[in-house]
CSV table of C-alpha atoms in Angstrom, one decimal:
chain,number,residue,atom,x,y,z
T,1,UNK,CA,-19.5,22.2,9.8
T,2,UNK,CA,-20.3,22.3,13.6
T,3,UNK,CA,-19.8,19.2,16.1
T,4,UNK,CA,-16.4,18.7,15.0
T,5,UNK,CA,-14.5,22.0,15.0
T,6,UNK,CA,-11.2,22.3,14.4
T,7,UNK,CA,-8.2,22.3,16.7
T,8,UNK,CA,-7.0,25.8,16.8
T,9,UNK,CA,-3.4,26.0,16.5
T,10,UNK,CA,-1.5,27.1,19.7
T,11,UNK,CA,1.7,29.7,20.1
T,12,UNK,CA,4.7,28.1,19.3
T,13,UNK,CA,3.4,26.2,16.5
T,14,UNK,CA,5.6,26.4,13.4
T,15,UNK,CA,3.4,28.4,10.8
T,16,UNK,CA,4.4,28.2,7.1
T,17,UNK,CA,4.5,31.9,5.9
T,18,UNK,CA,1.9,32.8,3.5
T,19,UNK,CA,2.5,32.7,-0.2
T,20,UNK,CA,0.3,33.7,-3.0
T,21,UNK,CA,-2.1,31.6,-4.9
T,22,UNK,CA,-0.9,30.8,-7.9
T,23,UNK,CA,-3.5,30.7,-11.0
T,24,UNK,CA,-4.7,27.4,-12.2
T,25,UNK,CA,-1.8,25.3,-14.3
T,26,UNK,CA,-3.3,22.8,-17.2
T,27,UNK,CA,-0.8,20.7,-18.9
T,28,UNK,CA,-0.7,17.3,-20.2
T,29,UNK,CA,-0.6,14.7,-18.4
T,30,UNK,CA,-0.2,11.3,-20.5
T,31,UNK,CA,-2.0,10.0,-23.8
T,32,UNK,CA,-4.1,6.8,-23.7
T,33,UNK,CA,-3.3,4.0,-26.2
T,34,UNK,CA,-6.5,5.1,-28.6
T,35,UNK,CA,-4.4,8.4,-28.6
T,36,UNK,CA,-6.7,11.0,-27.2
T,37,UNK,CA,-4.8,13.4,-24.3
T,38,UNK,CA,-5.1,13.1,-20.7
T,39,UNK,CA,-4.6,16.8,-19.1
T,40,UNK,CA,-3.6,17.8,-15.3
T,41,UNK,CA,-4.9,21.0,-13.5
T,42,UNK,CA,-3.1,22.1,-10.9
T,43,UNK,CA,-4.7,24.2,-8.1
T,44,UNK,CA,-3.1,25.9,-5.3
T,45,UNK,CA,-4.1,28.1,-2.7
T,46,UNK,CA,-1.8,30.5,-0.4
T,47,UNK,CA,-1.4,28.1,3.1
T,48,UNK,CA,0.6,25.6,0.7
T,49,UNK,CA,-1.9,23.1,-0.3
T,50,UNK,CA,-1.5,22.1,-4.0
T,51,UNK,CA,-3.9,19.8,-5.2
T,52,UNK,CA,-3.3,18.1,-8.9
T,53,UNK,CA,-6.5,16.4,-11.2
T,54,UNK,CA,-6.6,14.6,-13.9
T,55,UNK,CA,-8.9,14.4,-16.7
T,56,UNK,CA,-8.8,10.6,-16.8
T,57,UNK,CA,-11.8,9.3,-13.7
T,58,UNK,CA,-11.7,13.0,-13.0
T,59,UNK,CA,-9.3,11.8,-10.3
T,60,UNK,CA,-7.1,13.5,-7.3
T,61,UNK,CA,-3.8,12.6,-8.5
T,62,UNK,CA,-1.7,14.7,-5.5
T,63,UNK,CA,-2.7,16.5,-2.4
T,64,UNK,CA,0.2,18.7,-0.9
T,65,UNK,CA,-0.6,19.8,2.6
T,66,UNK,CA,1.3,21.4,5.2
T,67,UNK,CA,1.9,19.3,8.8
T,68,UNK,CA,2.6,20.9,12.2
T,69,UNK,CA,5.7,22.2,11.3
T,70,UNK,CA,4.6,23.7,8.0
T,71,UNK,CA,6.4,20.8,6.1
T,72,UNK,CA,4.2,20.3,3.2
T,73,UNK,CA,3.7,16.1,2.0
T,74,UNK,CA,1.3,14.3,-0.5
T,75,UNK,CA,-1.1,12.5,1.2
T,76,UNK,CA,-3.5,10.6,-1.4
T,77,UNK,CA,-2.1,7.6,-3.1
T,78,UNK,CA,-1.7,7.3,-6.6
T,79,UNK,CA,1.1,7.4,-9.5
T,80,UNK,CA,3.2,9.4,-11.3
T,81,UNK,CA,2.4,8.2,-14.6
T,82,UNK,CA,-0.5,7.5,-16.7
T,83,UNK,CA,0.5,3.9,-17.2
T,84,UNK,CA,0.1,3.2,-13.4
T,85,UNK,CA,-3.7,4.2,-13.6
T,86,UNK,CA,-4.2,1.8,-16.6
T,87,UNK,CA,-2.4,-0.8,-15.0
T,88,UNK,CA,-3.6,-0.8,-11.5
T,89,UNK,CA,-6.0,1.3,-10.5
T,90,UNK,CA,-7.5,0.7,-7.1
T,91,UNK,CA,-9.7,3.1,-7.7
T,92,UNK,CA,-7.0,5.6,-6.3
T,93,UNK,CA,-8.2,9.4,-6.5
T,94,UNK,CA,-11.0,8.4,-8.6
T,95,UNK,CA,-14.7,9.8,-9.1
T,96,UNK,CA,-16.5,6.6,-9.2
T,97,UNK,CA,-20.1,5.7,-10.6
T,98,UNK,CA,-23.2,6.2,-12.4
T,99,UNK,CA,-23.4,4.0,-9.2
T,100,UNK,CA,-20.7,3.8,-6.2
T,101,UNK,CA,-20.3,0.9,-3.9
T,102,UNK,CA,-21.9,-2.4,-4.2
T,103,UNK,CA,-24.9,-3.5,-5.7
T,104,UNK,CA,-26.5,-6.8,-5.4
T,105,UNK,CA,-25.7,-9.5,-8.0
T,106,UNK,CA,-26.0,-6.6,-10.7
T,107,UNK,CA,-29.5,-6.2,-10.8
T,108,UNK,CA,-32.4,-3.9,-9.8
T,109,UNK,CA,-35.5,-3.2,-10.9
T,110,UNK,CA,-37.2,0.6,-12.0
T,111,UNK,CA,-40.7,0.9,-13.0
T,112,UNK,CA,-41.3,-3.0,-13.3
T,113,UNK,CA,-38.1,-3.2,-15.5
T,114,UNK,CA,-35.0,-5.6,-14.2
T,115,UNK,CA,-32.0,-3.9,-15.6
T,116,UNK,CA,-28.5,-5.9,-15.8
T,117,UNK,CA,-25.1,-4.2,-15.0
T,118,UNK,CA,-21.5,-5.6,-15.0
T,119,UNK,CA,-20.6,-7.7,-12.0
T,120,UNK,CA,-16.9,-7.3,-11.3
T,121,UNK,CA,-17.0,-7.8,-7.7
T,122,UNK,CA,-17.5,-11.4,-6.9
T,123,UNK,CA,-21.7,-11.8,-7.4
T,124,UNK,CA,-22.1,-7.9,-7.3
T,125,UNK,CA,-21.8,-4.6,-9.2
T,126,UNK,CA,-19.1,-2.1,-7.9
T,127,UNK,CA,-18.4,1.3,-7.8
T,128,UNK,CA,-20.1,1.2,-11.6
T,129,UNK,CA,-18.6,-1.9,-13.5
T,130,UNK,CA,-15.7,-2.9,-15.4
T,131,UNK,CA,-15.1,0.5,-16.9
T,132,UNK,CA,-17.2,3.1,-14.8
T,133,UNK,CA,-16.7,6.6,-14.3
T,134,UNK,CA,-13.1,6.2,-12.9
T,135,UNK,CA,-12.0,4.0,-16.4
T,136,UNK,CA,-13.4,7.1,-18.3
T,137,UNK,CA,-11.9,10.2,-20.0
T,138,UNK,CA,-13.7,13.4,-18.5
T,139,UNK,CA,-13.4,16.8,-20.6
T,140,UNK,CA,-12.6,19.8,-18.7
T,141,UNK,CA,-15.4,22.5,-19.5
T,142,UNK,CA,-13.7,25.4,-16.8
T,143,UNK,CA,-10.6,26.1,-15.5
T,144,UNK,CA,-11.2,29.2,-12.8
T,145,UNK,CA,-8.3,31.0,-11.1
T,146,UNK,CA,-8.6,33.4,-8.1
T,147,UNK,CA,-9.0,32.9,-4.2
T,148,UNK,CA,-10.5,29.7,-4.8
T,149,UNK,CA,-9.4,28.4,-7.9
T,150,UNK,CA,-11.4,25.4,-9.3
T,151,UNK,CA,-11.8,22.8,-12.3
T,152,UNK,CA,-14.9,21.2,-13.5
T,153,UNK,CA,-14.6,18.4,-15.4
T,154,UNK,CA,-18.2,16.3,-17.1
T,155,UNK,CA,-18.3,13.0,-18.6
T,156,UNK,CA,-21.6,11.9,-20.1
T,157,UNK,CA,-22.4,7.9,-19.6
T,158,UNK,CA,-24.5,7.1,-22.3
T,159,UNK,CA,-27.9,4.9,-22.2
T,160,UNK,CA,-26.8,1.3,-21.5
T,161,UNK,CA,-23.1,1.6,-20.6
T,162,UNK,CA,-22.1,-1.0,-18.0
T,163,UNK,CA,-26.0,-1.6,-18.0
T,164,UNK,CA,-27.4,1.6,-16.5
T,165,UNK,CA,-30.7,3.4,-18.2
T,166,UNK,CA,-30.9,6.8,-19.2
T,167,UNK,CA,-27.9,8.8,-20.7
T,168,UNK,CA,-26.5,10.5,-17.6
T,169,UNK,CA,-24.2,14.3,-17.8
T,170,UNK,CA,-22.2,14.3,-15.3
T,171,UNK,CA,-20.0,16.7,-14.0
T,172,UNK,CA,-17.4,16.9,-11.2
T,173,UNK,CA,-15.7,20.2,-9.9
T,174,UNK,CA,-13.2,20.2,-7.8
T,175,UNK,CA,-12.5,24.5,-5.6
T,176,UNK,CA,-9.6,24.6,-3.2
T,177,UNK,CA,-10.3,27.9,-1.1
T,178,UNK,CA,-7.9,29.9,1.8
T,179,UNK,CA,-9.3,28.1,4.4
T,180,UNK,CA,-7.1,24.9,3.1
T,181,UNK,CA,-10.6,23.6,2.1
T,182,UNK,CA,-11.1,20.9,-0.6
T,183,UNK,CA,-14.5,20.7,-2.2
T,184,UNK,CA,-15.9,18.3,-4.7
T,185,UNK,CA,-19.2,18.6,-5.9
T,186,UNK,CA,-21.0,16.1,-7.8
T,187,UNK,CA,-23.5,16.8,-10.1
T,188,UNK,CA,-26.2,14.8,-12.6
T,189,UNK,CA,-29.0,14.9,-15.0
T,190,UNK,CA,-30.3,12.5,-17.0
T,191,UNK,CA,-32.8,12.2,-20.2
T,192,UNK,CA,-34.7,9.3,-18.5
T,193,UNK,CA,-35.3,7.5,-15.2
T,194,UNK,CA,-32.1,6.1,-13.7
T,195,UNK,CA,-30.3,5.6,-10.5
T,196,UNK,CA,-27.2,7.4,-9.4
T,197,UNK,CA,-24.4,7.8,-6.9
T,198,UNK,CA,-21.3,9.5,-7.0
T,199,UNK,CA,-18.6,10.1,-4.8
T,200,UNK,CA,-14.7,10.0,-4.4
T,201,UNK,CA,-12.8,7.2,-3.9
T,202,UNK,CA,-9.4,9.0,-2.2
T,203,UNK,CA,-7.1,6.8,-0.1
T,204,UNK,CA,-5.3,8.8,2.2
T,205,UNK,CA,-2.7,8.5,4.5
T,206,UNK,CA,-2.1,11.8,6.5
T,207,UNK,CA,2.0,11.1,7.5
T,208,UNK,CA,2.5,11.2,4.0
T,209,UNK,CA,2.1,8.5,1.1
T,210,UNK,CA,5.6,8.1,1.0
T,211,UNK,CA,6.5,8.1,4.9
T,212,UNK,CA,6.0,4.0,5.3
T,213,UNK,CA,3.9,4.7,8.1
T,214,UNK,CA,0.4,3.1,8.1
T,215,UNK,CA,-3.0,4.6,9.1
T,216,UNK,CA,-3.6,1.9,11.7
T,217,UNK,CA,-2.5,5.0,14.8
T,218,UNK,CA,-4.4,7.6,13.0
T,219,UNK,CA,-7.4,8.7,15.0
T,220,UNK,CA,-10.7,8.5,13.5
T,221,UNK,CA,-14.3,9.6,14.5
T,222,UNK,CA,-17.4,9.0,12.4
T,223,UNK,CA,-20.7,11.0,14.2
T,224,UNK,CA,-23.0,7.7,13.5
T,225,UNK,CA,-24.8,6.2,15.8
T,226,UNK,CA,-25.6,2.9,13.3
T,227,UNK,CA,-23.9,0.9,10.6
T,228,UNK,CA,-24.9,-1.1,8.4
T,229,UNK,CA,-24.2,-5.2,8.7
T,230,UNK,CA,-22.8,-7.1,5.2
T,231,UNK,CA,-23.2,-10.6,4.1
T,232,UNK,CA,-20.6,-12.6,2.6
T,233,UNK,CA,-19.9,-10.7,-0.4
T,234,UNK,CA,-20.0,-7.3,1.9
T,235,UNK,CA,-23.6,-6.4,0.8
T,236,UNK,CA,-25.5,-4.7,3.4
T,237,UNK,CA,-28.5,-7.1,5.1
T,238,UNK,CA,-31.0,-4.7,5.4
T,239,UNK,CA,-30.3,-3.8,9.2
T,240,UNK,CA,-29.4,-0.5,10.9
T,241,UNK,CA,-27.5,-1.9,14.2
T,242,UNK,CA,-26.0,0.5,16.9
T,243,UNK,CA,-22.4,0.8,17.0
T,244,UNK,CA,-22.3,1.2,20.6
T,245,UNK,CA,-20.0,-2.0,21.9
T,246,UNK,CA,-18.9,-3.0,18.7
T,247,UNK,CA,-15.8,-2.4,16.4
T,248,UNK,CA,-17.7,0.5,14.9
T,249,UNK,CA,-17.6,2.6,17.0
T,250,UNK,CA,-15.7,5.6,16.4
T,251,UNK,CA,-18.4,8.2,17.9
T,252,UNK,CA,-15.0,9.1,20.1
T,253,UNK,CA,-11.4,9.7,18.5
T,254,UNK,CA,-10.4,6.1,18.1
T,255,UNK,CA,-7.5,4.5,17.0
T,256,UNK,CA,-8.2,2.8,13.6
T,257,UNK,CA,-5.9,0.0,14.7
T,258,UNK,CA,-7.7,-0.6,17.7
T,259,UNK,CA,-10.0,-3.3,16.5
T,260,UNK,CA,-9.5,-3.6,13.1
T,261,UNK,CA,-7.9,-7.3,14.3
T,262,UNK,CA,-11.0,-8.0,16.1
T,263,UNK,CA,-11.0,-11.6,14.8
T,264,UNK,CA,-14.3,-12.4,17.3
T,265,UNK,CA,-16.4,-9.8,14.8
T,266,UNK,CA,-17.8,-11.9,11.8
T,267,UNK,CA,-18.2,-8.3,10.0
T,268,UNK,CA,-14.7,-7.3,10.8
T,269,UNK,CA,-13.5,-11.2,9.3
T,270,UNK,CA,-15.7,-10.7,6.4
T,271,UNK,CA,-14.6,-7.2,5.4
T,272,UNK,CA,-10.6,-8.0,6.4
T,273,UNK,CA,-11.0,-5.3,8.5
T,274,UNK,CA,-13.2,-2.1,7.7
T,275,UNK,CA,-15.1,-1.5,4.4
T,276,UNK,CA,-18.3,-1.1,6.0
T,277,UNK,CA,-21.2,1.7,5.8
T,278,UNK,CA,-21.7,3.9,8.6
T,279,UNK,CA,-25.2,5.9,8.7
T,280,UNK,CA,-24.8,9.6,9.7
T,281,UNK,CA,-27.8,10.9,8.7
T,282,UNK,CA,-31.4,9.1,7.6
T,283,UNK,CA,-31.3,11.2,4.6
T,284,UNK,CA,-29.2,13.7,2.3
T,285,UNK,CA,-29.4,17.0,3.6
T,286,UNK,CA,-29.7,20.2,2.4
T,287,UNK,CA,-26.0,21.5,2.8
T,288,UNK,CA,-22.4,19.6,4.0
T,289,UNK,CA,-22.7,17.9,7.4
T,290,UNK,CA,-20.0,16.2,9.0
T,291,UNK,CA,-19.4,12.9,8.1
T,292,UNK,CA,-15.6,11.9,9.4
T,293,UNK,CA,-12.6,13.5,10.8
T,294,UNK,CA,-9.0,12.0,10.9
T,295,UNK,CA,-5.9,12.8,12.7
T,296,UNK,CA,-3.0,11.5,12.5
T,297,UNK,CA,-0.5,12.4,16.0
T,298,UNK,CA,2.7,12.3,14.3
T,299,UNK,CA,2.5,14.8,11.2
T,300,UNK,CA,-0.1,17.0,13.3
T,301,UNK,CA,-2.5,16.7,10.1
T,302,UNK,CA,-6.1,16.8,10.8
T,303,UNK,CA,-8.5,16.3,8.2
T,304,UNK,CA,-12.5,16.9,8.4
T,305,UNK,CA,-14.7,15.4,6.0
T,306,UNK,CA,-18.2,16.8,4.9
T,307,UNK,CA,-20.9,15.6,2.7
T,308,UNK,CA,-24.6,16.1,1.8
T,309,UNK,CA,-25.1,12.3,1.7
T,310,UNK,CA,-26.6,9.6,4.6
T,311,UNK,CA,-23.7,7.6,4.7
T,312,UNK,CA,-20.1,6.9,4.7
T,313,UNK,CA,-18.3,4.1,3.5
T,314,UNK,CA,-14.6,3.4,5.5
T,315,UNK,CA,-12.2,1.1,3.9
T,316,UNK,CA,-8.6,0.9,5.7
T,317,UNK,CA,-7.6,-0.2,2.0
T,318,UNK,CA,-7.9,-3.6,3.0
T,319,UNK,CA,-6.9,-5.4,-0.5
T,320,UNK,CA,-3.9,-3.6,-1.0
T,321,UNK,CA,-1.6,-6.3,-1.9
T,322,UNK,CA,1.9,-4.5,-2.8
T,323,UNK,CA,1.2,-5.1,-6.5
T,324,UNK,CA,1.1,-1.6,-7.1
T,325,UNK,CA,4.1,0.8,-6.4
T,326,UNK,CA,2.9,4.5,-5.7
T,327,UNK,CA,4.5,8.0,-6.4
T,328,UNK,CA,7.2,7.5,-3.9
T,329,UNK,CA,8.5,4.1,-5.2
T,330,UNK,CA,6.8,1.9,-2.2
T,331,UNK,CA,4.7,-0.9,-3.0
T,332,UNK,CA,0.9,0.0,-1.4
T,333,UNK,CA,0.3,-2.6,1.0
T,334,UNK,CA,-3.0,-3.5,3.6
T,335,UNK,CA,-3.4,-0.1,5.8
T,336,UNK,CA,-1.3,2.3,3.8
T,337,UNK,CA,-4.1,4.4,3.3
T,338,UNK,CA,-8.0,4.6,4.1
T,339,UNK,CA,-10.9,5.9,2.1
T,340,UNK,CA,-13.7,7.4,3.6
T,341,UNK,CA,-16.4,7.8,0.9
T,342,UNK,CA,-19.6,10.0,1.1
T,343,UNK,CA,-22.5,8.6,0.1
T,344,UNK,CA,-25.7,6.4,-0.3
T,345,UNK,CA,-25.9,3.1,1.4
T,346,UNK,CA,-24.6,0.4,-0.6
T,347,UNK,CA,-27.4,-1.3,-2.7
T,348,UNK,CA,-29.8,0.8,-2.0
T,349,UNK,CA,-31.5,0.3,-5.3
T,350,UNK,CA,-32.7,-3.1,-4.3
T,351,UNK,CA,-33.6,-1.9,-0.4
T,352,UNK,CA,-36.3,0.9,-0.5
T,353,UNK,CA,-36.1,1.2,3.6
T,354,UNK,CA,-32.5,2.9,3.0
T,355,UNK,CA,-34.4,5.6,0.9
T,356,UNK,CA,-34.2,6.3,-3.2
T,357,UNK,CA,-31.3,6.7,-5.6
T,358,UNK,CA,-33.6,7.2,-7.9
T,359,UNK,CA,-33.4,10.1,-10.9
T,360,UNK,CA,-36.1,11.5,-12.9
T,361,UNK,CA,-35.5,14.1,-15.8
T,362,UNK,CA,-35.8,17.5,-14.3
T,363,UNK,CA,-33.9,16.7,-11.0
T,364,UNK,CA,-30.1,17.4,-10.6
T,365,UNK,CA,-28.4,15.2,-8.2
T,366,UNK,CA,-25.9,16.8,-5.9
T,367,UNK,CA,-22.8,15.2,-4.0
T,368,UNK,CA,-21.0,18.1,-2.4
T,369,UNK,CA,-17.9,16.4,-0.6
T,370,UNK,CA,-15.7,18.8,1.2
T,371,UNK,CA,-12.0,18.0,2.7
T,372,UNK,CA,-10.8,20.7,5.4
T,373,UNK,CA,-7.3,20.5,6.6
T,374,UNK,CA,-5.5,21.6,9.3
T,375,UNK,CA,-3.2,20.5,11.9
T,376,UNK,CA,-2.9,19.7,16.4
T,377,UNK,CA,-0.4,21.8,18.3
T,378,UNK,CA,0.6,18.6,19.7
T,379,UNK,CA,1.1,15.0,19.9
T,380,UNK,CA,-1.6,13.6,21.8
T,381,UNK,CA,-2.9,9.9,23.2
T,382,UNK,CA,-5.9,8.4,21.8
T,383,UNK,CA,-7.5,5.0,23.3
């Protein structure tokens, strides 16, 4: 991942003393009301990063990582039981799909046929209907231990659930290597046309879920010259605009709380604040480009985001309403966390000039997502 290198940590910096990775752990996690088990792998690498996944959405329940002083925190939102994720959600940690984001009034049309999905999102479709891949209970087909331990998890969506065509296998895996990196691959088949689009739906807030601090000083940059406008019901118009002058720019470190207020900015008032599509690239690419990188001054916590796919979708977490009370016992509120999601531009299935989601029989599809941590030397002042 070049353009956005990371910040090499300086003498005098506290570094946590190595430890050695411990193999895989699967246990149970929780058991659903129809009674079938939900499990939890735990992976963990030798720089202190422990990251926990559950079988249920194939989600990131905990992500452990080490801040300037070596002081390791969770910093993805979530719960501590299985009764939290049935309750409420929010789509935290979760693998959504067969097709993430928005699309337009539930409907699109493949080889002359309009196909129907579940609206639960005002008018629209979102991140897959009322019960999509994140309100499903994956199986996990490998659990691999080593320098880069890993799980893979695979949920197959049959023909017509929540509306889509074509049964879909699916199959998520999730590697945490030495180099405290993350990756998540997404992959797909299916038995007939279809469309897909996977990714994951982390909120993170890199002080620690549990430090009360918000993400509105962390420093974000996203390498995109364009975005993508919304309507009312935050469905893209069809236009690439430059960020340049705008709220959306973040081509420099910039403050996320900088203009999220921006009250002047119909897109900003619409959205609440961020949950907009930024373009990176015209087009998926062959291998991981850069796609987002975060900091946040006071931990020292720096983390890099990589992806395959054109876009990326930032929401500050926006809707968070204090209605759902996280691992640490504090209620998630507006700006606790932020979710940066690789992927395809919202509704492209009804707006051919943002390319295809379209897959055939024969074709895999391929989201590979990766999350690299480390951390700044020191606390520095962002505009």
């Amino acid at each position: 991942m070049r353009g956005m290198g990371l910040v090499a940590l300086c003498a005098g910096v506290a570094i946590p003393a190595l430890v050695q990775a411990a193999e895989p752990v699967r246990t149970v996690f929780g058991t659903l009301p129809d009674g079938r088990t939900v499990e939890e792998v735990t992976l963990t690498n030798g720089k202190g990063v422990t990251a926990r996944i559950l079988s249920w959405g194939a989600l990131l329940r905990t992500l452990d990582v080490p801040d300037r002083a070596g002081t390791p925190a969770d910093v993805v939102l979530g719960y501590n039981d299985l009764a939290g994720y049935l309750a409420k959600p929010n789509y935290f940690g979760a693998s959504v799909g067969r097709y993430a984001n928005r699309v337009r009034a539930g409907r699109f049309t493949l080889d002359g046929q309009t196909y129907a999905l579940a609206t639960n999102d005002g008018p629209n479709a979102l991140h897959g209907g009322a019960a999509g891949f994140d309100k499903r209970l994956w199986t996990i087909t490998a659990v691999t231990g080593g320098t880069a331990p890993s799980v893979t998890l695979r949920y197959v969506n049959p023909d017509g659930e929540e509306g889509y065509p074509g049964t879909l296998s699916a199959t998520a895996t999730y590697r945490l290597d030495e180099a405290n990196t993350l990756t998540v691959t997404y992959e797909a088949t299916t038995d007939r046309p279809t469309i897909v689009n996977l990714t994951n739906h982390s909120f993170f807030n890199l002080a620690g879920e549990g430090s009360g601090r918000s993400i509105l000083d962390h420093v974000l940059t996203i390498p995109a010259e364009r975005y993508t406008p919304v309507d009312a019901t935050l469905i893209p118009t069809g236009a690439h605009l430059p960020v340049a002058g705008t709220p959306f720019d973040f081509r420099k470190p910039t403050v996320i709380g900088a203009h999220i207020r921006a009250g002047r900015d119909v897109l900003i008032v619409r959205g609440r604040g961020y949950d907009h599509n930024w373009m990176v690239t015209d087009a998926p690419t062959a291998d991981p480009h850069p796609v987002a990188r975060v900091e946040d001054p006071h931990s020292g916590r720096i983390l890099e985001i990589g992806s395959n796919q054109p876009g990326v979708q930032f929401y500050a977490g926006n809707f968070l309403d204090a209605t759902a009370v996280g691992k640490s016992g504090l209620a998630y509120r507006q700006s606790d966390a932020l979710a940066l999601e690789p992927e395809l531009v919202p509704d492209t299935p009804n707006q051919p000039a943002f390319g295809s989601a379209r897959l055939d029989p024969g074709q895999t599809y391929r989201n590979t997502i990766t999350y690299r941590f480390s951390t700044s030397p020191a606390h520095r002042t962002h505009r």
